[in-house]
PDB file of C-alpha atoms in Angstrom:
ATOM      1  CA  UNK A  30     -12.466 -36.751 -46.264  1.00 66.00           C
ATOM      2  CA  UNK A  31     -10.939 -39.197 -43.816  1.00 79.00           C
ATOM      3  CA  UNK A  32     -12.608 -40.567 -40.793  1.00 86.00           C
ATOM      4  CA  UNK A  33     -11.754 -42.383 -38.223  1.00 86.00           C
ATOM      5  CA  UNK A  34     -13.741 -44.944 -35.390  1.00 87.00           C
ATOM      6  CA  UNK A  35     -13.589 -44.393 -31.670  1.00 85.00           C
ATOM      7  CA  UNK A  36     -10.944 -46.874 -31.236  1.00 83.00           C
ATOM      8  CA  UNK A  37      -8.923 -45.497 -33.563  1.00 84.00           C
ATOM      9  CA  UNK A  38      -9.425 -41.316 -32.180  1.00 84.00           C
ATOM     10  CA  UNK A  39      -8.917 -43.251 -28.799  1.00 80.00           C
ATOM     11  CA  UNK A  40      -5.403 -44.587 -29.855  1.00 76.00           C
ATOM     12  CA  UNK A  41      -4.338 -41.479 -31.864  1.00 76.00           C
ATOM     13  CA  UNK A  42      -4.853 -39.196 -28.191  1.00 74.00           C
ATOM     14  CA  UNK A  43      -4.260 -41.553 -25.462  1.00 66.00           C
ATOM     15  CA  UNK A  44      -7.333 -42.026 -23.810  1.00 74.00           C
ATOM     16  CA  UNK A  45      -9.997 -44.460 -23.257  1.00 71.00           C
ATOM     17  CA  UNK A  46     -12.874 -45.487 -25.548  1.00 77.00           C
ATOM     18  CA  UNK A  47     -14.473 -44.911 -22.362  1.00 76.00           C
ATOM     19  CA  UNK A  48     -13.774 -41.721 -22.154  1.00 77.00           C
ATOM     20  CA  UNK A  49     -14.522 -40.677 -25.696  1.00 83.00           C
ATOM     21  CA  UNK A  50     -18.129 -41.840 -25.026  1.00 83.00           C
ATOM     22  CA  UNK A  51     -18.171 -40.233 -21.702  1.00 81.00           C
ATOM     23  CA  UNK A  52     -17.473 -36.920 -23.354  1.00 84.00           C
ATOM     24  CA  UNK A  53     -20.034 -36.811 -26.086  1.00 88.00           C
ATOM     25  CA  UNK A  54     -22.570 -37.497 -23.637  1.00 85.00           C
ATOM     26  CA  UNK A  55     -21.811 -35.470 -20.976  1.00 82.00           C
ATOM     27  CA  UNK A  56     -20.145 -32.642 -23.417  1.00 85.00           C
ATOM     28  CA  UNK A  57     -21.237 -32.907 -26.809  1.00 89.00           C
ATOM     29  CA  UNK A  58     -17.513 -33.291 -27.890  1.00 88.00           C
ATOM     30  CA  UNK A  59     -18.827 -36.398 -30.256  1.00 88.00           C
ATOM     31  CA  UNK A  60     -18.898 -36.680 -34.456  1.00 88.00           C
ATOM     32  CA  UNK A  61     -20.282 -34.009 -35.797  1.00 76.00           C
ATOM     33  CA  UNK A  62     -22.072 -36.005 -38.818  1.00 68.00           C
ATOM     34  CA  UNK A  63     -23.799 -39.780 -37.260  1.00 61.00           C
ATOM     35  CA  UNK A  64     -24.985 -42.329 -39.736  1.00 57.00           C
ATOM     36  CA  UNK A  65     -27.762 -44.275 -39.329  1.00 54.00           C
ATOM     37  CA  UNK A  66     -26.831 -47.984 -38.320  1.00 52.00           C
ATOM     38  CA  UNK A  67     -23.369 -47.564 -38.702  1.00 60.00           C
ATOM     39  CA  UNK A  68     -19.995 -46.936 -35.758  1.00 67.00           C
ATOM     40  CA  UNK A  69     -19.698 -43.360 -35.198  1.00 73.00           C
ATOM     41  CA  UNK A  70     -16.562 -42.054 -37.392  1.00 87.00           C
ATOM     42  CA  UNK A  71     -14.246 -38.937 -35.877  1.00 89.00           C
ATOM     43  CA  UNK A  72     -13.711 -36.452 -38.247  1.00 90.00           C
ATOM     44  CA  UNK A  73      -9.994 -34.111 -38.929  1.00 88.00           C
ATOM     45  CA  UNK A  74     -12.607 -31.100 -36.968  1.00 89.00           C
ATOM     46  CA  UNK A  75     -13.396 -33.393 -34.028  1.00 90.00           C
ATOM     47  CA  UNK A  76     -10.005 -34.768 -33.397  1.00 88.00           C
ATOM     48  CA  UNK A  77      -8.957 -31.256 -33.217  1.00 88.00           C
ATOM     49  CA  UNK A  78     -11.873 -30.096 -30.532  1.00 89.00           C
ATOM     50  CA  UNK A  79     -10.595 -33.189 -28.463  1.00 88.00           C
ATOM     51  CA  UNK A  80      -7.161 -32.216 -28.448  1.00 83.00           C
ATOM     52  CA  UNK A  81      -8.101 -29.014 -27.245  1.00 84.00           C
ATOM     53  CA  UNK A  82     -10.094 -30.761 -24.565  1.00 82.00           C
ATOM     54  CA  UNK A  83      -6.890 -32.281 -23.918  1.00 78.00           C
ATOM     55  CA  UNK A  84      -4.605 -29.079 -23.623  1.00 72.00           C
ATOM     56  CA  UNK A  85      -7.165 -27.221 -21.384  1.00 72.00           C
ATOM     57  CA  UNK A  86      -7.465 -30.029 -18.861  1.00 68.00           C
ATOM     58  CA  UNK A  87      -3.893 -30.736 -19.217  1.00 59.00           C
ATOM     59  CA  UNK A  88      -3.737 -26.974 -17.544  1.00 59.00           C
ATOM     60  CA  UNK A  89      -5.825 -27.469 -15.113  1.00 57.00           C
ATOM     61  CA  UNK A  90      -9.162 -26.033 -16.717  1.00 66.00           C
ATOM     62  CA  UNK A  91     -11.913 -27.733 -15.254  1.00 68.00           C
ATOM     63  CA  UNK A  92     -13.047 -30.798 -17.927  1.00 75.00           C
ATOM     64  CA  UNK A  93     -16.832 -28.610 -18.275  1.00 77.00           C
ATOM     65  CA  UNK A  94     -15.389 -24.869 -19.124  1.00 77.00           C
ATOM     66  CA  UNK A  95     -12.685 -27.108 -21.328  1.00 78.00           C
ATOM     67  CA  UNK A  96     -15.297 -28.623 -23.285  1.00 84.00           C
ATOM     68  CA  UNK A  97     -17.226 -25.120 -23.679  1.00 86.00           C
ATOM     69  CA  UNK A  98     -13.950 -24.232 -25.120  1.00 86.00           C
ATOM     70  CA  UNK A  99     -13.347 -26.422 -27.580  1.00 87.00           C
ATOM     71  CA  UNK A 100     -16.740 -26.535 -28.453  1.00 88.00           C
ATOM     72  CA  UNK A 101     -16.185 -22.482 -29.562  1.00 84.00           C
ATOM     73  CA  UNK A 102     -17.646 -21.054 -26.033  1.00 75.00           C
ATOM     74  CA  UNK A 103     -15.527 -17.935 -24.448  1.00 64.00           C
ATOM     75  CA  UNK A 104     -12.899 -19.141 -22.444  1.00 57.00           C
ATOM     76  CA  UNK A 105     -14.440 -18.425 -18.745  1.00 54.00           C
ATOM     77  CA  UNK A 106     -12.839 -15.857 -16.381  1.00 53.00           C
ATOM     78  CA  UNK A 107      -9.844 -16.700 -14.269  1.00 47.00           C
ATOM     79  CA  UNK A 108      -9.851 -16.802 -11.003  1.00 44.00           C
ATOM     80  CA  UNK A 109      -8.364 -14.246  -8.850  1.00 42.00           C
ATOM     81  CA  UNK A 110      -5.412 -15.347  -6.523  1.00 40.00           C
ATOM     82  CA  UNK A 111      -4.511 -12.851  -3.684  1.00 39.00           C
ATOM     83  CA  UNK A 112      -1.298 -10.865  -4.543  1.00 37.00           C
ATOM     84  CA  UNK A 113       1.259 -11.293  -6.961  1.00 33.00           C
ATOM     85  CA  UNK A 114       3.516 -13.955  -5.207  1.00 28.00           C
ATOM     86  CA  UNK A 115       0.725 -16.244  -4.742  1.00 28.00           C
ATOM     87  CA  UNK A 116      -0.770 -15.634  -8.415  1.00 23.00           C
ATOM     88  CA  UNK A 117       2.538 -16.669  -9.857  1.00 22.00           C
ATOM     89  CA  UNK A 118       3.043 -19.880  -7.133  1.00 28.00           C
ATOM     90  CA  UNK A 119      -0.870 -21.123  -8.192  1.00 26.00           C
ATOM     91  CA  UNK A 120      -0.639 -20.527 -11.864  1.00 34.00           C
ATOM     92  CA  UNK A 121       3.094 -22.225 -11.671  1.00 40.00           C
ATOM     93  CA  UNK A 122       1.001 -25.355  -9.689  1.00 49.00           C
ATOM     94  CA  UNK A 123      -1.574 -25.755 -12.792  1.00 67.00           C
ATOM     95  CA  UNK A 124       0.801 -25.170 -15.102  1.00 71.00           C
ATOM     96  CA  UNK A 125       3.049 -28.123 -13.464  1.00 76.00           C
ATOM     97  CA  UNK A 126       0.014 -29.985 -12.996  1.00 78.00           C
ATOM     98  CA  UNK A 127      -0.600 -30.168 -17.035  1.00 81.00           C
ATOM     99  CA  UNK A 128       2.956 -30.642 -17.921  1.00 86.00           C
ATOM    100  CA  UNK A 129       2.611 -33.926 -15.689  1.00 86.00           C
ATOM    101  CA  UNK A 130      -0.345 -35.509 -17.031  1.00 85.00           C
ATOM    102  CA  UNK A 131       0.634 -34.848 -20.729  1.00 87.00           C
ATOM    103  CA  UNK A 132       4.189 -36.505 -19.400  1.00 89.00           C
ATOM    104  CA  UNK A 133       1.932 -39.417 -17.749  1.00 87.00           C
ATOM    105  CA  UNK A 134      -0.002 -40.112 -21.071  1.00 88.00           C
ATOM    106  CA  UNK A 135       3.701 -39.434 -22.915  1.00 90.00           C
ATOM    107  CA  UNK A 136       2.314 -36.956 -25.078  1.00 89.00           C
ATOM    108  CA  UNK A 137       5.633 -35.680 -26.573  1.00 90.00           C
ATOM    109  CA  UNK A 138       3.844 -33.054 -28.547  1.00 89.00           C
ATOM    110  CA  UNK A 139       1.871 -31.565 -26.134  1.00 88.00           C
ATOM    111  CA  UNK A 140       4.358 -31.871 -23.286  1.00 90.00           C
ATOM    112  CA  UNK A 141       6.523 -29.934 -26.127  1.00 91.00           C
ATOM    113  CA  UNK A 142       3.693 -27.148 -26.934  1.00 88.00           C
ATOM    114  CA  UNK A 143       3.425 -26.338 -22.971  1.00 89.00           C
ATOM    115  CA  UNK A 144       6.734 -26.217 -22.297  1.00 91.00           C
ATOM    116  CA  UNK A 145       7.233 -23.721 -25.480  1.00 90.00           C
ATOM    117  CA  UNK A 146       3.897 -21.412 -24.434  1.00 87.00           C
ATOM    118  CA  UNK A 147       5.483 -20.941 -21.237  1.00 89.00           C
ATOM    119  CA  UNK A 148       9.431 -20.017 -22.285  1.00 91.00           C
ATOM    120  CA  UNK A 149       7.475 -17.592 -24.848  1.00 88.00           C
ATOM    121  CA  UNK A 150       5.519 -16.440 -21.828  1.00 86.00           C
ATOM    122  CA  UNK A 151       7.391 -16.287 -18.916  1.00 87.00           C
ATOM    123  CA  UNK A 152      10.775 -16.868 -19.869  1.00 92.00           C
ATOM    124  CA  UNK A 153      13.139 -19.548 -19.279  1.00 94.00           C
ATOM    125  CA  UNK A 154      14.828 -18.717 -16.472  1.00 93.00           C
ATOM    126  CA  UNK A 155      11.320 -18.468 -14.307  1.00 90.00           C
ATOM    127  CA  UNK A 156       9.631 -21.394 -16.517  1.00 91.00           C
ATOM    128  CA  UNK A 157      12.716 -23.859 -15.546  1.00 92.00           C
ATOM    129  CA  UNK A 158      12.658 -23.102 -12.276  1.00 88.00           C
ATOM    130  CA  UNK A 159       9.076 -22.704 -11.199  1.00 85.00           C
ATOM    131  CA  UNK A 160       7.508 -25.426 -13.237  1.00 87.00           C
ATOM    132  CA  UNK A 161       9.910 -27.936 -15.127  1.00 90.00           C
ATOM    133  CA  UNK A 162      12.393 -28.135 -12.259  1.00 86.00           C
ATOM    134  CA  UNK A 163       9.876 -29.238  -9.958  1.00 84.00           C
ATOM    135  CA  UNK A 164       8.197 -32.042 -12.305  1.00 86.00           C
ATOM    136  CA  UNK A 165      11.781 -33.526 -13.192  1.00 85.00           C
ATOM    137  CA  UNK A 166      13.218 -33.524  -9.196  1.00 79.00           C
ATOM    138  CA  UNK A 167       9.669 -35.361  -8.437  1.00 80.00           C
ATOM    139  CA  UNK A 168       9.776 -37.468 -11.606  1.00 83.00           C
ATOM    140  CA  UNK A 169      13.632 -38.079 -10.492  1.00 79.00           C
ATOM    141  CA  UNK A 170      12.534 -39.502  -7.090  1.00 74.00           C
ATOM    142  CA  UNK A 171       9.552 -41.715  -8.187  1.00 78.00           C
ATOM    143  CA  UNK A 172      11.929 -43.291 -10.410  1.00 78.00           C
ATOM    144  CA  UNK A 173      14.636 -44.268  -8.089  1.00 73.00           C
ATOM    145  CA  UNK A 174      12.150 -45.190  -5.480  1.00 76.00           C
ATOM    146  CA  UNK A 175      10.132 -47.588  -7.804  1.00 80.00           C
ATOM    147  CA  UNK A 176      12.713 -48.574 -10.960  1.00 80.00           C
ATOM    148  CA  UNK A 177       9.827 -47.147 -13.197  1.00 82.00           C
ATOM    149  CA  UNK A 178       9.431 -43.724 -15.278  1.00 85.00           C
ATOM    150  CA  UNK A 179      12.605 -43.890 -16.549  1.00 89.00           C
ATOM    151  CA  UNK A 180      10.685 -43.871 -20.402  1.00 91.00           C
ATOM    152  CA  UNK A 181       8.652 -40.454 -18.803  1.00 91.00           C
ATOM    153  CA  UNK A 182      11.450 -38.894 -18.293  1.00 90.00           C
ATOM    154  CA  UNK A 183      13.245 -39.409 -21.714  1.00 93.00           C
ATOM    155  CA  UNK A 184      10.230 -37.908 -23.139  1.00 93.00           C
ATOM    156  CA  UNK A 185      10.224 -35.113 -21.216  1.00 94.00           C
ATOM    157  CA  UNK A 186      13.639 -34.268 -21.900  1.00 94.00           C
ATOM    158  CA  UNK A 187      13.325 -34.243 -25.614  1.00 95.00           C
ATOM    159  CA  UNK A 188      10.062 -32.198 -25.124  1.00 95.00           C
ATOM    160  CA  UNK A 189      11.650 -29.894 -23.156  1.00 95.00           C
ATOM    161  CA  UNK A 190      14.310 -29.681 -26.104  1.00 94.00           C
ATOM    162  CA  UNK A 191      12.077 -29.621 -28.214  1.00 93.00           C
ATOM    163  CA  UNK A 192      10.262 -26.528 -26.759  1.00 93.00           C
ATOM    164  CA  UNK A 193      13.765 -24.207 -26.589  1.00 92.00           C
ATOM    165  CA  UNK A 194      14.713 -24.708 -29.906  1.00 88.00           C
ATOM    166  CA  UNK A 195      10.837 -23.805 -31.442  1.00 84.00           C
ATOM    167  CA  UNK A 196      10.658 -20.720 -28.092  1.00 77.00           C
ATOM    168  CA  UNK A 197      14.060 -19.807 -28.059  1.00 73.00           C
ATOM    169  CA  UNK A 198      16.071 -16.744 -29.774  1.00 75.00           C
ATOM    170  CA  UNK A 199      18.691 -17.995 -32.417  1.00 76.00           C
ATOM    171  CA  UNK A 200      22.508 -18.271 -31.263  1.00 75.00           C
ATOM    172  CA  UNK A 201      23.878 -15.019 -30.733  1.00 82.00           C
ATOM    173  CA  UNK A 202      27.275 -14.606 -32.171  1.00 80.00           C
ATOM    174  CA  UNK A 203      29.926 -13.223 -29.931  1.00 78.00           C
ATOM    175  CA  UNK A 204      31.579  -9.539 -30.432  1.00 75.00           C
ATOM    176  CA  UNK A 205      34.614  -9.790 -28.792  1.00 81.00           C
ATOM    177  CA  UNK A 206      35.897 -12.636 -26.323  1.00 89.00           C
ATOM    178  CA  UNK A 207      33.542 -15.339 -26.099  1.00 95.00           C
ATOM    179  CA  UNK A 208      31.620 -14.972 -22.470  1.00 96.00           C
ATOM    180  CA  UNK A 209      31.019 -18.467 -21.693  1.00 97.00           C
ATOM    181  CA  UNK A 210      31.432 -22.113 -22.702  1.00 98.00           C
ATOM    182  CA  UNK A 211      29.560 -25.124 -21.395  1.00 98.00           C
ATOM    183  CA  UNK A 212      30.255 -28.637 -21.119  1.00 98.00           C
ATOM    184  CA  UNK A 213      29.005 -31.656 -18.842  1.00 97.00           C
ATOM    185  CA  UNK A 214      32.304 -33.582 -16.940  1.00 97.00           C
ATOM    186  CA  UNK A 215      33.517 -36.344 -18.783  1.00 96.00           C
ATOM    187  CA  UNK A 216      30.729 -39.117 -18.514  1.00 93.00           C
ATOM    188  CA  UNK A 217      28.691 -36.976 -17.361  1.00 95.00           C
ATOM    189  CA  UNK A 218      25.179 -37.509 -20.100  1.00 93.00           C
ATOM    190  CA  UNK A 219      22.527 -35.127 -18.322  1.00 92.00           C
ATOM    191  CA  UNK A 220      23.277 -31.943 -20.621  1.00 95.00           C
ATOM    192  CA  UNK A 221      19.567 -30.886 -20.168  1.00 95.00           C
ATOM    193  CA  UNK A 222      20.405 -27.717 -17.573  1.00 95.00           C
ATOM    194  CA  UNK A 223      23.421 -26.699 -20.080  1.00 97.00           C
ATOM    195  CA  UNK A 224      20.588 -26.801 -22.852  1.00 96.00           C
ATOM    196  CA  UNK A 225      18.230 -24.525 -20.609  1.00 96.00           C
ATOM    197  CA  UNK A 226      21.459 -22.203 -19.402  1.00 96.00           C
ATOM    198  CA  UNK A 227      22.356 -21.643 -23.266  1.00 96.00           C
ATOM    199  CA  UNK A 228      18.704 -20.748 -23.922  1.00 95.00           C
ATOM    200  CA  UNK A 229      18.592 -18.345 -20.668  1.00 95.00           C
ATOM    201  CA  UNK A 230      21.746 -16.839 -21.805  1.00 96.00           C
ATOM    202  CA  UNK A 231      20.869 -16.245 -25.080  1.00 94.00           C
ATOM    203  CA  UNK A 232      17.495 -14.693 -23.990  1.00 93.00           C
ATOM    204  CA  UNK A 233      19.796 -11.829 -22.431  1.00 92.00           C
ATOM    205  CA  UNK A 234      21.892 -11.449 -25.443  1.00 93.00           C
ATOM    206  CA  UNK A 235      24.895 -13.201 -24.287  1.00 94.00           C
ATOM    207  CA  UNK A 236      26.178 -15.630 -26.362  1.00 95.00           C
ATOM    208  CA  UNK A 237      28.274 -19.380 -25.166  1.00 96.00           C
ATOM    209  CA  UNK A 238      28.925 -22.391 -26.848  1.00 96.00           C
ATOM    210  CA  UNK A 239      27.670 -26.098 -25.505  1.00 97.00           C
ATOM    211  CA  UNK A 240      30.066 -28.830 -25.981  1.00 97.00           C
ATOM    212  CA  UNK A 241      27.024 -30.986 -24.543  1.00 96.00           C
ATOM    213  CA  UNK A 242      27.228 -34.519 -22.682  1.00 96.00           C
ATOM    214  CA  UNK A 243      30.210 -36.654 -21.660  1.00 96.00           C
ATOM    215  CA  UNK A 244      33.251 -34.339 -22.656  1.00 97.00           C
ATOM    216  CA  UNK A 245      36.453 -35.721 -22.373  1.00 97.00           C
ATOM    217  CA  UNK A 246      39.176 -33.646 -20.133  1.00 97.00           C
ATOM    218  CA  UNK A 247      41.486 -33.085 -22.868  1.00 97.00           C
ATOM    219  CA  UNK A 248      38.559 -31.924 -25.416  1.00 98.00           C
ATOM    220  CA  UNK A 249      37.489 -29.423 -22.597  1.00 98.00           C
ATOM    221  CA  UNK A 250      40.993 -28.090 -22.103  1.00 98.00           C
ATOM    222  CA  UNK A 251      41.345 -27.575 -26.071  1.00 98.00           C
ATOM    223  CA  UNK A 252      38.108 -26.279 -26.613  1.00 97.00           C
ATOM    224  CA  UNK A 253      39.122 -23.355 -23.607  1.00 97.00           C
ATOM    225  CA  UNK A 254      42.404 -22.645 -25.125  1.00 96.00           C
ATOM    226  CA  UNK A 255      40.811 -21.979 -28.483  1.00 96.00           C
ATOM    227  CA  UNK A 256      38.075 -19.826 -27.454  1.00 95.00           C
ATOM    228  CA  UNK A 257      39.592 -18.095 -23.994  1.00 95.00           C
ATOM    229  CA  UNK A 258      35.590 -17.859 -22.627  1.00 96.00           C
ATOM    230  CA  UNK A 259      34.937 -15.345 -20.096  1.00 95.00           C
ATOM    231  CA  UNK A 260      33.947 -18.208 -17.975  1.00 97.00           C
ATOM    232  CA  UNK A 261      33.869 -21.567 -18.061  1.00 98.00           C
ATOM    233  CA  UNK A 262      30.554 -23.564 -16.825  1.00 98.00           C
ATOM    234  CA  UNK A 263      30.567 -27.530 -16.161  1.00 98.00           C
ATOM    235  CA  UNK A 264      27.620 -29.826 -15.172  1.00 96.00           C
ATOM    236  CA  UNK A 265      28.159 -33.089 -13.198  1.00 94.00           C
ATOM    237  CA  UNK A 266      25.110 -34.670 -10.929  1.00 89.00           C
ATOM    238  CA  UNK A 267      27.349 -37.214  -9.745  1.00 89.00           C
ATOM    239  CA  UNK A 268      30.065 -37.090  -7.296  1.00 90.00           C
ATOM    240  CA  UNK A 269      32.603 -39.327  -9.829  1.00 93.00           C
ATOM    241  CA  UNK A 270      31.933 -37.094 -12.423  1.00 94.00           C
ATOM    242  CA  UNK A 271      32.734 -33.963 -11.129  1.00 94.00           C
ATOM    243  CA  UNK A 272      35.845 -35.238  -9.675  1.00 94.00           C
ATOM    244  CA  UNK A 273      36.964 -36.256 -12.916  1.00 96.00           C
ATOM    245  CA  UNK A 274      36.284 -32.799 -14.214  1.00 97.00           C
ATOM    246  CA  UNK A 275      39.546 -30.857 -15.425  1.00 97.00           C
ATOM    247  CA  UNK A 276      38.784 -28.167 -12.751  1.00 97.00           C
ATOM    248  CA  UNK A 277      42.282 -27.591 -11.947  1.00 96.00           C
ATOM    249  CA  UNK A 278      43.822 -27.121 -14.819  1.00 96.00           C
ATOM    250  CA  UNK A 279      41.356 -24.585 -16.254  1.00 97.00           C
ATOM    251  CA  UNK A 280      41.778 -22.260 -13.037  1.00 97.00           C
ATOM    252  CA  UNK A 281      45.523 -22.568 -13.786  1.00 96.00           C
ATOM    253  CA  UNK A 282      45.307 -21.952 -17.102  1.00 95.00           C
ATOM    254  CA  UNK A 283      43.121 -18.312 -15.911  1.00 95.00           C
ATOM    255  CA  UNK A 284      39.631 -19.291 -16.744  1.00 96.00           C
ATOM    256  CA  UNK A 285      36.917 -18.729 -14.118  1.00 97.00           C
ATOM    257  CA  UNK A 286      35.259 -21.921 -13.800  1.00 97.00           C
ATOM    258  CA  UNK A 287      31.469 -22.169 -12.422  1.00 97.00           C
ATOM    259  CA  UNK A 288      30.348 -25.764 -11.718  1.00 96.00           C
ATOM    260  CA  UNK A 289      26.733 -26.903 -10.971  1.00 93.00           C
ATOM    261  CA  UNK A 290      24.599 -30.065 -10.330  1.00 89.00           C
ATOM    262  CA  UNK A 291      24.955 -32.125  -7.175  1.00 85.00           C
ATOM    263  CA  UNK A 292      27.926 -33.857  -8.053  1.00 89.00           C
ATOM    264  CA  UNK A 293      29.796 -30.924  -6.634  1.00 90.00           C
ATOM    265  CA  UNK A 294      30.496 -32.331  -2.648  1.00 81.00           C
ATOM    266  CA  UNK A 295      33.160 -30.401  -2.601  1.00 84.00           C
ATOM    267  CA  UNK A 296      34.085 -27.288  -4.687  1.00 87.00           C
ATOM    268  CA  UNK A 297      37.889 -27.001  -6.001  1.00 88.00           C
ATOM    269  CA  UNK A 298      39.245 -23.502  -4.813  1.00 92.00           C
ATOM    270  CA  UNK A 299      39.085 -21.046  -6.891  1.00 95.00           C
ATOM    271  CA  UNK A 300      35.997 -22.242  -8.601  1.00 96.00           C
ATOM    272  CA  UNK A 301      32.611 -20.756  -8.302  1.00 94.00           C
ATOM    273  CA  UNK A 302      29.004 -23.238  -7.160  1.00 91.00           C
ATOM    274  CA  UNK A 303      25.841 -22.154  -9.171  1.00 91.00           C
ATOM    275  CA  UNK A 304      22.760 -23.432  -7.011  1.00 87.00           C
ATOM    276  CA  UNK A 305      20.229 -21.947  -9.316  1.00 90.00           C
ATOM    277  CA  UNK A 306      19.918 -21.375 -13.113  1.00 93.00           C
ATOM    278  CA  UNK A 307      19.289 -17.636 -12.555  1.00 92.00           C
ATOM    279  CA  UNK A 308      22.557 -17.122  -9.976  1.00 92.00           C
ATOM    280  CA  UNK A 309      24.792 -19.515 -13.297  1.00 94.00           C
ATOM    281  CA  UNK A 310      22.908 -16.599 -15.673  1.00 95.00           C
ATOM    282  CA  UNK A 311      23.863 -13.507 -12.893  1.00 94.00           C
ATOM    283  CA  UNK A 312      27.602 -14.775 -12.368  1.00 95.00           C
ATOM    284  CA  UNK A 313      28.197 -14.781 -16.578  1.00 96.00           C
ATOM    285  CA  UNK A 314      26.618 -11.425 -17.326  1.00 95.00           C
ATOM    286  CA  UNK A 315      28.232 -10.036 -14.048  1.00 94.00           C
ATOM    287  CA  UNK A 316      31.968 -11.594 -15.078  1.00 93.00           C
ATOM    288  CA  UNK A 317      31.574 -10.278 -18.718  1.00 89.00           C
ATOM    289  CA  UNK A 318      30.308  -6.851 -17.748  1.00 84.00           C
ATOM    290  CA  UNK A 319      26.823  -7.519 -19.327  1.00 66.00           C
TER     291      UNK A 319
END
């Protein structure tokens, strides 16, 4: 059966010898088996309990009731939150709270498991905006302000990837016209809110097609004369990418065109602004009579 020391467990979860000490003492979360004389060595069944530690404090569990936890103890009763606003805006704060650390301590796979729990549990529309948009715009900031984080962020994004693919419903194939296709403006690389719109879209049985990051004019403009979507959606968080977006000629051409992101200064007439994932999800069921 393979073992392995402190250092090693310590390595393997990112934390501190320190810590690993601290936790069998104060929480029994230590090797089950101890040899006389010899390092303590981590068994397969203690890594896991640790890891579990991990998750629960990662969602805000206080570090004692996680330990009871993972140690096989009941999980103890929530605590009550006023009415049903304020439940959702405290459990959305602990669940944002656990996303953060696991992103601090770039634990891909957890970051990845949380993110999953929650579009299984609350959606994606809700989980996006409640929790994940949140942790990126504050994750954004810190990096601008300080030139650091950018490595935190790249993580996350895959994570967050990661989690709609494992969560989300497979593609649904269109009946009929097509209602929507999304693309970022040329140069444009952030496709990560065309990822979650696909997901949120699907979730409501609509289907769309993502031509992803950086799509050239003239690709765009094919790619909406082949499939004549119901509505066209395009992502830019920069002003010069959105103004190199083919806006005009798709509204000539008869597509409705939605844009998003904060590249969008100013909106081309005849084109629609999204400011929220669930108002871009709203507008496409609403223009294709969903």
């Amino acid at each position: 059966m393979e073992q392995w020391s402190a250092g090693a467990v310590a390595r393997m979860l990112g934390i501190s010898p320190t810590t690993l000490r601290t936790w069998d003492r104060r929480y029994g979360l230590g090797p089950d088996t101890r040899e006389e004389g010899r390092h303590r060595r981590y068994s397969a069944a203690d890594v896991s309990r640790l890891r579990r530690m991990l998750e629960l404090t990662a969602q805000g569990m206080a570090p004692s009731a996680a330990a009871a936890v993972a140690l096989g103890s009941p999980p103890p009763p929530a605590p009550r939150a006023g009415g049903g606003p304020r439940a959702i805006a405290v459990d959305g704060s602990l669940e944002g709270r656990g996303f953060s650390r696991a992103a601090a301590r770039l634990d891909a796979p957890l970051m990845s498991s949380l993110a999953a729990e929650l579009f299984e549990r609350r959606g994606v529309v809700d989980t996006w905006e409640s929790v994940l948009v949140p942790f990126l715009v504050a994750l954004g900031e810190r990096v601008s302000a300080q030139g650091r984080g950018v490595e935190v962020e790249h993580l996350a994004t895959a994570s967050i990837l990661g989690a709609l693919r494992r969560a989300g419903k497979p593609p649904v194939v269109a009946t009929g016209r097509l209602p929507a296709l999304l693309a970022c403006a040329p140069e444009e690389q952030h496709s990560l809110p065309l990822d979650v719109l696909a997901a949120a879209l699907a979730e409501r049985e609509c289907a769309s097609r993502n031509l992803g990051a950086r799509v050239p004019a003239d690709a765009l403009l094919d790619a909406a004369t082949l499939l004549s979507p119901g509505s066209v959606i395009l992502w830019a968080h920069a002003r010069p990418f959105a103004d190199a977006a083919p806006v005009a000629e798709l509204l000539s051409r008869g597509h409705a065109v939605l844009v998003g992101g904060a590249g969008w200064v100013e909106v081309p007439p005849g084109a629609r602004r999204m400011w929220s994932l669930a108002e871009a999800v709203g507008t496409v069921l609403e223009l294709n009579r969903f």
